[in-house]
């Protein structure tokens, strides 16, 4: 069986998930990956056969989306050409992890596909949403990468087609410890937005992973890391807690490890607001605005006993078998 797997390369979560799935997918057939997008910092250690500039998110300096940069980097004519050129008819199965070009290619070429991943879970109205829904956000979640079939991933089984998160083998096979440091992964924040707040907690060690850091270095109580799997996994497995965004993969891994979490969803990023709503239901503290009092927010979080809910890890073999059975049941 020949498998086409499309990865949305906005951020690193989709790539990380694909890397974990690849050895399991190979049991079902040969796999070619399509990488769509241009602002992921994680190296895709995968057989990427096709690439597209695609459509990517861009961030403001301190925790928000930069809509101007997003708009000016969209190349609709090229995206249509890329969609027409993808040889989808050469494949037996098309798996789409929230990529609009692959969805367009399927429509143009009249090819069947299955949307697989976290965003697929939002097809269900039972999946948590913030108190104030966004009409535009709902349209993007449900129509950005449409497909005939959906297999979602989320913290809990909110609907029949939703499965537990994909947890990396390094996390599953780890022996978690508490070495007292705080891991920080906030891709939408630049260094000077937060380092003053971290620096005020002189007796707490912070491991801060940043896209523009090229090599590890330490200043005071903050150790800066480039974004890579091995260092991040080690830091997360051994941390006291993690400060991260409202993404999916990182909070899921932290929940699985039983780590303390402080979530800061990207401003006006509707999917992250939805994830934050789900995390709040689980008892995870969420901060929506970061200002001059962020050091006090950190102190309060560190000194307050918060719920550490546990979640189930995905049985990847069973989920993939379900995926292929669902795909073939057209």
PDB file of C-alpha atoms in Angstrom, residues 147-265:
ATOM      1  CA  UNK A 147     -12.297  15.854   4.107  1.00  0.00           C
ATOM      2  CA  UNK A 148     -14.907  13.117   3.799  1.00  0.00           C
ATOM      3  CA  UNK A 149     -13.668  11.294   6.906  1.00  0.00           C
ATOM      4  CA  UNK A 150     -12.316  12.569  10.209  1.00  0.00           C
ATOM      5  CA  UNK A 151     -10.273  10.931  12.963  1.00  0.00           C
ATOM      6  CA  UNK A 152      -9.581  13.363  15.769  1.00  0.00           C
ATOM      7  CA  UNK A 153      -7.062  13.470  18.609  1.00  0.00           C
ATOM      8  CA  UNK A 154      -7.738  15.277  21.880  1.00  0.00           C
ATOM      9  CA  UNK A 155      -7.190  15.214  25.633  1.00  0.00           C
ATOM     10  CA  UNK A 156     -10.435  13.311  26.188  1.00  0.00           C
ATOM     11  CA  UNK A 157     -12.881  11.300  24.084  1.00  0.00           C
ATOM     12  CA  UNK A 158     -15.437  14.014  23.461  1.00  0.00           C
ATOM     13  CA  UNK A 159     -16.962  12.111  20.524  1.00  0.00           C
ATOM     14  CA  UNK A 160     -16.900   8.627  19.014  1.00  0.00           C
ATOM     15  CA  UNK A 161     -14.269   9.451  16.352  1.00  0.00           C
ATOM     16  CA  UNK A 162     -11.882  11.189  18.785  1.00  0.00           C
ATOM     17  CA  UNK A 163      -8.871   9.254  20.082  1.00  0.00           C
ATOM     18  CA  UNK A 164      -6.221   9.965  22.766  1.00  0.00           C
ATOM     19  CA  UNK A 165      -3.105  12.027  21.953  1.00  0.00           C
ATOM     20  CA  UNK A 166      -0.099  10.542  20.179  1.00  0.00           C
ATOM     21  CA  UNK A 167       2.628  10.451  22.838  1.00  0.00           C
ATOM     22  CA  UNK A 168       6.251  10.083  21.729  1.00  0.00           C
ATOM     23  CA  UNK A 169       8.085   6.875  22.632  1.00  0.00           C
ATOM     24  CA  UNK A 170      10.692   8.902  24.530  1.00  0.00           C
ATOM     25  CA  UNK A 171       7.917  10.140  26.821  1.00  0.00           C
ATOM     26  CA  UNK A 172       6.144   6.796  27.080  1.00  0.00           C
ATOM     27  CA  UNK A 173       9.343   4.955  28.033  1.00  0.00           C
ATOM     28  CA  UNK A 174      10.701   7.621  30.373  1.00  0.00           C
ATOM     29  CA  UNK A 175      11.214   7.628  34.124  1.00  0.00           C
ATOM     30  CA  UNK A 176       9.973  11.126  35.051  1.00  0.00           C
ATOM     31  CA  UNK A 177      11.795  13.018  37.799  1.00  0.00           C
ATOM     32  CA  UNK A 178      11.436  16.427  39.408  1.00  0.00           C
ATOM     33  CA  UNK A 179      14.759  18.211  39.094  1.00  0.00           C
ATOM     34  CA  UNK A 180      13.015  21.488  40.092  1.00  0.00           C
ATOM     35  CA  UNK A 181      13.515  23.448  36.856  1.00  0.00           C
ATOM     36  CA  UNK A 182      10.697  25.013  34.824  1.00  0.00           C
ATOM     37  CA  UNK A 183      10.542  24.218  31.106  1.00  0.00           C
ATOM     38  CA  UNK A 184       9.343  27.080  28.880  1.00  0.00           C
ATOM     39  CA  UNK A 185       8.079  26.681  25.319  1.00  0.00           C
ATOM     40  CA  UNK A 186       6.227  29.727  23.985  1.00  0.00           C
ATOM     41  CA  UNK A 187       6.923  30.130  20.236  1.00  0.00           C
ATOM     42  CA  UNK A 188       4.836  33.307  19.938  1.00  0.00           C
ATOM     43  CA  UNK A 189       6.940  35.215  22.504  1.00  0.00           C
ATOM     44  CA  UNK A 190      10.304  36.784  21.791  1.00  0.00           C
ATOM     45  CA  UNK A 191      13.070  36.716  24.365  1.00  0.00           C
ATOM     46  CA  UNK A 192      12.814  40.266  25.701  1.00  0.00           C
ATOM     47  CA  UNK A 193       9.087  39.905  26.415  1.00  0.00           C
ATOM     48  CA  UNK A 194       9.531  37.469  29.290  1.00  0.00           C
ATOM     49  CA  UNK A 195      13.138  37.229  30.447  1.00  0.00           C
ATOM     50  CA  UNK A 196      12.741  40.035  33.001  1.00  0.00           C
ATOM     51  CA  UNK A 197       9.888  38.145  34.692  1.00  0.00           C
ATOM     52  CA  UNK A 198      11.863  34.879  34.707  1.00  0.00           C
ATOM     53  CA  UNK A 199      14.960  36.665  35.969  1.00  0.00           C
ATOM     54  CA  UNK A 200      13.140  37.925  39.081  1.00  0.00           C
ATOM     55  CA  UNK A 201      12.814  34.318  40.290  1.00  0.00           C
ATOM     56  CA  UNK A 202      16.557  33.990  40.874  1.00  0.00           C
ATOM     57  CA  UNK A 203      16.345  30.702  42.767  1.00  0.00           C
ATOM     58  CA  UNK A 204      14.351  28.948  40.051  1.00  0.00           C
ATOM     59  CA  UNK A 205      16.058  27.516  36.986  1.00  0.00           C
ATOM     60  CA  UNK A 206      14.252  28.034  33.688  1.00  0.00           C
ATOM     61  CA  UNK A 207      14.879  25.971  30.544  1.00  0.00           C
ATOM     62  CA  UNK A 208      13.643  28.235  27.756  1.00  0.00           C
ATOM     63  CA  UNK A 209      13.313  26.828  24.219  1.00  0.00           C
ATOM     64  CA  UNK A 210      13.389  29.521  21.527  1.00  0.00           C
ATOM     65  CA  UNK A 211      13.273  29.317  17.748  1.00  0.00           C
ATOM     66  CA  UNK A 212      16.041  31.847  17.189  1.00  0.00           C
ATOM     67  CA  UNK A 213      18.546  30.307  19.623  1.00  0.00           C
ATOM     68  CA  UNK A 214      21.272  28.441  17.730  1.00  0.00           C
ATOM     69  CA  UNK A 215      23.187  26.869  20.622  1.00  0.00           C
ATOM     70  CA  UNK A 216      22.607  26.343  24.328  1.00  0.00           C
ATOM     71  CA  UNK A 217      23.785  29.079  26.718  1.00  0.00           C
ATOM     72  CA  UNK A 218      22.988  30.299  30.237  1.00  0.00           C
ATOM     73  CA  UNK A 219      22.471  33.800  31.631  1.00  0.00           C
ATOM     74  CA  UNK A 220      21.733  33.931  35.351  1.00  0.00           C
ATOM     75  CA  UNK A 221      18.920  31.511  36.172  1.00  0.00           C
ATOM     76  CA  UNK A 222      17.815  31.049  32.541  1.00  0.00           C
ATOM     77  CA  UNK A 223      19.285  28.431  30.202  1.00  0.00           C
ATOM     78  CA  UNK A 224      18.364  29.099  26.584  1.00  0.00           C
ATOM     79  CA  UNK A 225      17.967  26.117  24.244  1.00  0.00           C
ATOM     80  CA  UNK A 226      17.443  25.771  20.492  1.00  0.00           C
ATOM     81  CA  UNK A 227      14.271  23.890  19.639  1.00  0.00           C
ATOM     82  CA  UNK A 228      15.124  20.211  19.229  1.00  0.00           C
ATOM     83  CA  UNK A 229      13.462  16.979  20.279  1.00  0.00           C
ATOM     84  CA  UNK A 230      16.139  15.420  22.475  1.00  0.00           C
ATOM     85  CA  UNK A 231      16.842  18.439  24.713  1.00  0.00           C
ATOM     86  CA  UNK A 232      13.180  19.306  25.008  1.00  0.00           C
ATOM     87  CA  UNK A 233      12.149  15.750  25.880  1.00  0.00           C
ATOM     88  CA  UNK A 234      14.821  15.554  28.586  1.00  0.00           C
ATOM     89  CA  UNK A 235      13.845  18.931  30.040  1.00  0.00           C
ATOM     90  CA  UNK A 236      10.129  18.093  30.063  1.00  0.00           C
ATOM     91  CA  UNK A 237      10.598  14.630  31.573  1.00  0.00           C
ATOM     92  CA  UNK A 238      12.633  16.048  34.453  1.00  0.00           C
ATOM     93  CA  UNK A 239      10.938  19.401  35.061  1.00  0.00           C
ATOM     94  CA  UNK A 240       8.838  20.557  37.999  1.00  0.00           C
ATOM     95  CA  UNK A 241       6.440  22.244  35.611  1.00  0.00           C
ATOM     96  CA  UNK A 242       6.060  23.742  32.151  1.00  0.00           C
ATOM     97  CA  UNK A 243       4.929  27.134  30.887  1.00  0.00           C
ATOM     98  CA  UNK A 244       3.641  26.692  27.361  1.00  0.00           C
ATOM     99  CA  UNK A 245       1.066  27.910  24.855  1.00  0.00           C
ATOM    100  CA  UNK A 246      -2.374  26.592  24.078  1.00  0.00           C
ATOM    101  CA  UNK A 247      -1.152  24.025  21.570  1.00  0.00           C
ATOM    102  CA  UNK A 248      -1.943  20.346  21.774  1.00  0.00           C
ATOM    103  CA  UNK A 249       1.115  18.061  21.675  1.00  0.00           C
ATOM    104  CA  UNK A 250       3.173  19.717  24.421  1.00  0.00           C
ATOM    105  CA  UNK A 251       0.313  20.037  26.962  1.00  0.00           C
ATOM    106  CA  UNK A 252      -0.722  16.446  26.148  1.00  0.00           C
ATOM    107  CA  UNK A 253       2.778  15.145  26.896  1.00  0.00           C
ATOM    108  CA  UNK A 254       2.985  17.215  30.075  1.00  0.00           C
ATOM    109  CA  UNK A 255      -0.405  15.896  31.216  1.00  0.00           C
ATOM    110  CA  UNK A 256       0.703  12.343  30.500  1.00  0.00           C
ATOM    111  CA  UNK A 257       3.846  12.882  32.605  1.00  0.00           C
ATOM    112  CA  UNK A 258       1.847  14.422  35.446  1.00  0.00           C
ATOM    113  CA  UNK A 259       3.657  17.762  35.219  1.00  0.00           C
ATOM    114  CA  UNK A 260       2.376  21.086  36.481  1.00  0.00           C
ATOM    115  CA  UNK A 261       1.232  23.273  33.556  1.00  0.00           C
ATOM    116  CA  UNK A 262       0.665  26.980  33.024  1.00  0.00           C
ATOM    117  CA  UNK A 263      -0.960  27.584  29.642  1.00  0.00           C
ATOM    118  CA  UNK A 264      -0.752  30.898  27.756  1.00  0.00           C
ATOM    119  CA  UNK A 265      -2.746  30.551  24.518  1.00  0.00           C
TER     120      UNK A 265
END
